[in-house]
Each structure stands twice: as structure tokens, then as C-alpha cells.
Amino acid sequence: MGDRRTATFFCISDTDSTYNFLVALAFSQMFNLLCERADNVHGGRLPHHVRVLWDEAANTGQVPNLEKLVAVIRSREISLCLLYQQLAQCKAIYDKNAETILGNMDSVLFLGGREASTIKEISENWLGKATISMQTEGRSRGQSESYSQNTQRLGRELMTPSELATMPGDRCILQLRGLPPFYSKKYDLKQHPNYRFTAEADKVKNAFDLDRLIDRRRRPGMNEECEVYEVSVPDEALTDEDEDILNYDDLDDPDAFV
């Protein structure tokens, strides 16, 4: 990555978080290694821009020193896109450092939601207020009838939390650094010229089959060098789950236990 055009995918379970920490470690090592390579090999900037699309960022757990990394990776031709269901997820994982992480983002895209703290943050801090004119009229009747009309200027939220919570599903709000927020239509991905190459367009032809790539029945060759490790575990230290893992016969039948 960074030296040539390539794509790397980290696929994790959305229901089992047992091995999610491995992805967090991989991201941490990736950022550090790319920055070191940019500085030591390419004079401070990678020849090919690396764009990290981090979907379901809340499920991968905390990446060490992410608040520092987001501030320095841009100058090395590395960009980071964090995707959260709501801002509260980022604050729950990174606590006080969440403000630093979000503050280093040049753009923020709100696709819709109903979480209270998120829409309040957007309404008050992203969008701000607009000036509106309010006209009031008064009329009194009696022996001498009177009529009054007053016009005054007031500040009103550009969009209130209730308006954000009920925002149409085909709309989004984009906040770019140094520019007013944009209230725009979402792009229809099906109109993209390369949509026909996706698995959604043709699952039979375009879907990636991981099982074809991984040979679970592979055995080392006769002349292949291997490292063998011996592990001794007391019987009383094993749980039922450990027994299942140790008895799993992956070579003969991936779907069977010995």
C-alpha cells in the first residue's frame, strides 16, 4: 500500500466481536508503517494516496493513539473516513479524545438519524443559526380602534433537532471545513456507471467467493520448511469451549468435530 495501486479488505463479523481487536491492531500498525515508509523512503509523501474507508468503526474497538494519527497522516498522502451510526459511539470508545478526532476531520456527512445527542450536536454546532424576520400585529377595538404592526429580527436554528430527526431519507447534510453546510440529495449509487460491476447488480457474476481463495485442506509439502510448536496445557485448565477448539479437525472435514 502506498507504493502501488492496491485494495485491502478487513472483513469482520457483525455479531461476534471476539477477534475485532485484531483489526484495531492492524489499523494501528498500518498507519505507523505507512508514515514511516513515507518519511524514510519517499521523502515525506507516499507516491499513491491511501484512502481508508473505515465502515462500522464502532465494532473494531479502540485504535491506540488515533487522535494523534489523524492529525499527521494527511501530510503523508493518507486519508481516513470514519463511519459511525451515531456520534455517541465515537465518544463512548475514545472518551475525551473523540473531540480531537472529530475536530481533525475536514468534512462531516450526516445521512440521517434520531439519536438525541447527535442531532443536537449537528443543530447547535454544525448548522448554527440563521436570521429571520418576525412580524407581529395587534388590534384593539373600543370607542377608538387602534392597530399596530411590529417587525423584528430573530435568530433561529438553521434546522431544529425535530427537523433533523424527520429529515427525508433521500437527503443528507455535508459540512466542509471553511464553508457553510450543504443540504443536498443523496447520490443514487445505481446511477453510477460502474454499478454493473458490483455484487448487488449481479451476485452470480461479481460476488467474491472467499472459499475459493482459501484452501482449508492444504498440507505442507515434502520439501517445505515448517515450524512446529509443542504446547502443554493441564487438563483442568481447559473449558468446554477450549475442548471444542482443540478437537476441531480442520484438515479432514471443516464441518466436523473429532
Coordinates of C-alpha atoms in Angstrom, one line a residue:
M1 CA 0.0 0.0 0.0
G2 CA 1.2 3.4 -0.9
D3 CA 3.8 2.2 -3.4
R4 CA 1.3 0.9 -6.0
R5 CA -2.4 0.8 -6.5
T6 CA -4.0 -1.9 -4.4
A7 CA -7.0 -2.7 -2.3
T8 CA -7.1 -4.4 1.1
F9 CA -10.2 -5.5 2.9
F10 CA -10.8 -6.3 6.5
C11 CA -13.9 -8.5 6.9
I12 CA -15.2 -9.0 10.5
S13 CA -18.3 -10.5 11.9
D14 CA -21.1 -8.0 12.8
T15 CA -22.4 -10.3 15.6
D16 CA -19.2 -11.8 17.2
S17 CA -16.6 -9.3 18.5
T18 CA -14.1 -11.9 19.6
Y19 CA -11.4 -11.1 17.0
N20 CA -12.2 -7.4 16.4
F21 CA -9.2 -6.3 18.4
L22 CA -7.0 -7.8 15.6
V23 CA -8.4 -5.3 13.1
A24 CA -7.7 -2.5 15.5
L25 CA -4.1 -3.7 15.8
A26 CA -3.9 -4.0 12.0
F27 CA -5.1 -0.4 11.5
S28 CA -2.6 0.9 14.1
Q29 CA 0.3 -0.9 12.5
M30 CA -0.8 0.1 9.0
F31 CA -0.8 3.8 9.9
N32 CA 2.5 3.7 11.6
L33 CA 4.2 1.7 8.9
L34 CA 2.8 3.9 6.1
C35 CA 4.0 7.0 7.9
E36 CA 7.5 5.6 8.4
R37 CA 7.7 4.5 4.8
A38 CA 6.6 7.9 3.6
D39 CA 9.2 9.6 5.7
N40 CA 12.1 7.2 5.2
V41 CA 11.6 6.0 1.6
H42 CA 9.5 8.6 -0.3
G43 CA 10.6 11.9 1.2
G44 CA 7.5 12.5 3.3
R45 CA 4.7 11.7 0.9
L46 CA 3.5 8.3 -0.5
P47 CA 3.5 8.0 -4.3
H48 CA 0.0 6.6 -4.2
H49 CA -2.7 8.2 -2.0
V50 CA -4.1 5.7 0.6
R51 CA -7.7 6.2 1.4
V52 CA -9.0 4.3 4.4
L53 CA -12.8 3.7 4.3
W54 CA -13.5 2.5 7.9
D55 CA -17.1 1.3 7.9
E56 CA -18.6 0.1 11.2
A57 CA -15.8 1.9 13.1
A58 CA -17.6 1.3 16.4
N59 CA -17.3 -2.5 16.0
T60 CA -13.5 -2.6 15.7
G61 CA -12.8 -1.1 19.1
Q62 CA -10.2 1.5 20.1
V63 CA -7.1 2.1 18.0
P64 CA -4.2 3.3 20.1
N65 CA -3.2 7.0 19.6
L66 CA -5.8 7.5 16.8
E67 CA -6.3 11.1 18.0
K68 CA -2.6 11.7 17.2
L69 CA -2.6 9.8 13.9
V70 CA -5.5 11.6 12.3
A71 CA -3.5 14.9 12.7
V72 CA -0.4 13.7 10.9
I73 CA -1.4 11.2 8.3
R74 CA -2.8 13.8 5.8
S75 CA 0.6 15.2 5.0
R76 CA 1.8 11.7 4.1
E77 CA -1.0 11.2 1.5
I78 CA -3.2 9.2 3.8
S79 CA -6.9 10.0 4.4
L80 CA -9.3 8.5 6.8
C81 CA -13.1 8.2 6.6
L82 CA -14.8 7.1 9.8
L83 CA -18.3 5.8 9.6
Y84 CA -20.5 5.7 12.7
Q85 CA -24.1 5.1 13.2
Q86 CA -24.1 8.0 15.7
L87 CA -21.5 10.3 17.2
A88 CA -22.2 8.8 20.6
Q89 CA -20.4 5.6 19.5
C90 CA -17.1 7.6 18.9
K91 CA -17.4 9.3 22.2
A92 CA -18.0 6.0 24.0
I93 CA -14.9 4.4 22.6
Y94 CA -12.4 7.3 22.7
D95 CA -13.9 9.4 25.5
K96 CA -12.2 12.8 25.8
N97 CA -10.1 12.1 22.6
A98 CA -13.3 11.9 20.5
E99 CA -13.4 15.7 20.2
T100 CA -9.9 15.7 18.9
I101 CA -10.6 13.0 16.3
L102 CA -13.7 14.7 15.0
G103 CA -12.0 18.1 15.0
N104 CA -9.4 16.8 12.6
M105 CA -11.9 15.8 10.0
D106 CA -12.2 18.2 7.1
S107 CA -15.7 17.1 6.2
V108 CA -18.6 15.6 8.1
L109 CA -21.6 13.9 6.3
F110 CA -24.9 13.3 8.1
L111 CA -27.1 10.8 6.4
G112 CA -29.9 10.9 8.9
G113 CA -30.7 9.5 12.3
R114 CA -32.7 10.0 15.5
E115 CA -30.1 9.8 18.3
A116 CA -30.6 12.8 20.6
S117 CA -27.1 13.8 21.3
T118 CA -26.1 13.5 17.6
I119 CA -28.9 15.7 16.2
K120 CA -28.4 18.2 19.0
E121 CA -24.7 18.5 18.2
I122 CA -25.5 19.0 14.5
S123 CA -28.2 21.5 15.1
E124 CA -26.2 23.7 17.5
N125 CA -22.6 23.3 16.4
W126 CA -22.6 22.4 12.7
L127 CA -25.5 24.4 11.4
G128 CA -25.7 27.3 13.7
K129 CA -28.4 29.9 13.5
A130 CA -30.0 32.0 10.7
T131 CA -31.6 35.4 10.9
I132 CA -35.3 35.5 10.3
S133 CA -37.8 38.4 10.3
M134 CA -40.9 38.1 12.6
Q135 CA -43.9 40.3 12.2
T136 CA -46.5 40.8 14.9
E137 CA -49.8 42.5 14.6
G138 CA -52.1 43.9 17.2
R139 CA -55.5 45.3 17.1
S140 CA -57.8 46.7 19.8
R141 CA -61.4 47.6 19.5
G142 CA -63.4 50.0 21.6
Q143 CA -64.5 53.6 21.4
S144 CA -61.3 54.3 19.5
E145 CA -60.0 51.4 17.5
S146 CA -56.2 51.1 17.2
Y147 CA -54.0 48.9 15.1
S148 CA -50.2 48.2 15.4
Q149 CA -47.7 46.2 13.5
N150 CA -44.1 45.4 14.6
T151 CA -41.3 43.7 12.7
Q152 CA -38.2 42.3 14.4
R153 CA -35.2 40.1 13.5
L154 CA -34.5 37.0 15.5
G155 CA -32.0 34.1 15.4
R156 CA -33.3 30.7 14.7
E157 CA -31.6 27.3 14.3
L158 CA -31.0 26.5 10.6
M159 CA -32.6 23.2 11.4
T160 CA -34.0 22.2 14.7
P161 CA -33.4 18.8 16.3
S162 CA -37.0 17.8 15.4
E163 CA -36.5 18.8 11.7
L164 CA -33.2 16.8 11.6
A165 CA -34.9 13.7 13.1
T166 CA -37.6 13.9 10.5
M167 CA -35.2 14.7 7.5
P168 CA -36.3 12.7 4.4
G169 CA -34.3 9.6 3.7
D170 CA -33.1 10.8 0.3
R171 CA -31.4 13.9 1.8
C172 CA -28.1 14.5 3.6
I173 CA -26.1 17.3 5.2
L174 CA -22.5 17.9 4.3
Q175 CA -20.3 20.2 6.4
L176 CA -17.0 21.1 4.7
R177 CA -14.3 23.0 6.6
G178 CA -14.5 26.7 5.9
L179 CA -17.8 26.5 4.1
P180 CA -21.5 26.7 5.1
P181 CA -23.3 23.4 5.4
F182 CA -24.9 21.9 2.3
Y183 CA -28.4 20.4 2.4
S184 CA -28.3 18.0 -0.6
K185 CA -29.8 15.0 -2.2
K186 CA -28.1 11.6 -1.7
Y187 CA -26.5 10.2 -4.8
D188 CA -28.2 7.1 -6.2
L189 CA -25.5 4.5 -6.5
K190 CA -27.4 2.6 -9.1
Q191 CA -26.9 5.5 -11.5
H192 CA -23.1 5.1 -11.3
P193 CA -21.5 3.8 -14.5
N194 CA -19.6 1.1 -12.6
Y195 CA -22.6 -0.1 -10.6
R196 CA -22.9 -3.1 -13.0
F197 CA -19.7 -4.5 -11.7
T198 CA -21.0 -4.8 -8.1
A199 CA -22.4 -7.9 -6.4
E200 CA -25.6 -6.1 -5.8
A201 CA -26.1 -5.7 -9.6
D202 CA -25.1 -9.3 -10.4
K203 CA -24.4 -11.5 -7.4
V204 CA -23.6 -14.6 -9.5
K205 CA -21.0 -12.9 -11.7
N206 CA -19.5 -10.3 -9.4
A207 CA -19.7 -11.7 -5.9
F208 CA -16.3 -12.6 -4.3
D209 CA -16.0 -16.2 -3.2
L210 CA -13.6 -16.3 -0.2
D211 CA -13.8 -20.1 0.0
R212 CA -12.2 -20.4 -3.5
L213 CA -9.2 -18.4 -2.3
I214 CA -8.6 -20.3 0.9
D215 CA -7.5 -23.9 0.8
R216 CA -8.6 -25.3 4.1
R217 CA -7.3 -28.9 3.3
R218 CA -3.8 -27.8 2.4
R219 CA -1.0 -29.9 3.8
P220 CA 2.7 -28.9 3.9
G221 CA 4.8 -30.3 1.0
M222 CA 7.6 -32.8 1.5
N223 CA 10.4 -30.3 1.0
E224 CA 8.5 -27.4 2.6
E225 CA 10.1 -25.9 5.8
C226 CA 7.7 -25.5 8.7
E227 CA 8.0 -24.5 12.3
V228 CA 6.4 -26.9 14.9
Y229 CA 5.4 -25.7 18.3
E230 CA 4.7 -28.0 21.3
V231 CA 2.1 -26.8 23.8
S232 CA 1.4 -28.4 27.1
V233 CA -1.8 -27.4 28.9
P234 CA -3.1 -29.1 32.1
D235 CA -6.4 -30.9 31.6
E236 CA -8.0 -29.0 34.4
A237 CA -7.3 -25.7 32.7
L238 CA -9.4 -26.4 29.7
T239 CA -13.0 -25.3 29.4
D240 CA -15.7 -26.9 27.2
E241 CA -15.1 -24.3 24.5
D242 CA -11.4 -25.0 24.6
E243 CA -12.0 -28.7 24.1
D244 CA -14.1 -28.0 21.1
I245 CA -11.4 -25.8 19.5
L246 CA -8.6 -28.4 20.2
N247 CA -10.8 -31.3 18.9
Y248 CA -11.7 -29.4 15.7
D249 CA -10.5 -31.4 12.7
D250 CA -9.9 -28.7 10.1
L251 CA -7.8 -30.9 7.8
D252 CA -10.1 -33.8 7.2
D253 CA -13.6 -32.3 7.4
P254 CA -14.1 -28.5 8.1
D255 CA -17.6 -29.1 9.3
A256 CA -17.0 -32.0 11.7
F257 CA -15.6 -32.5 15.2
V258 CA -13.4 -35.4 16.1

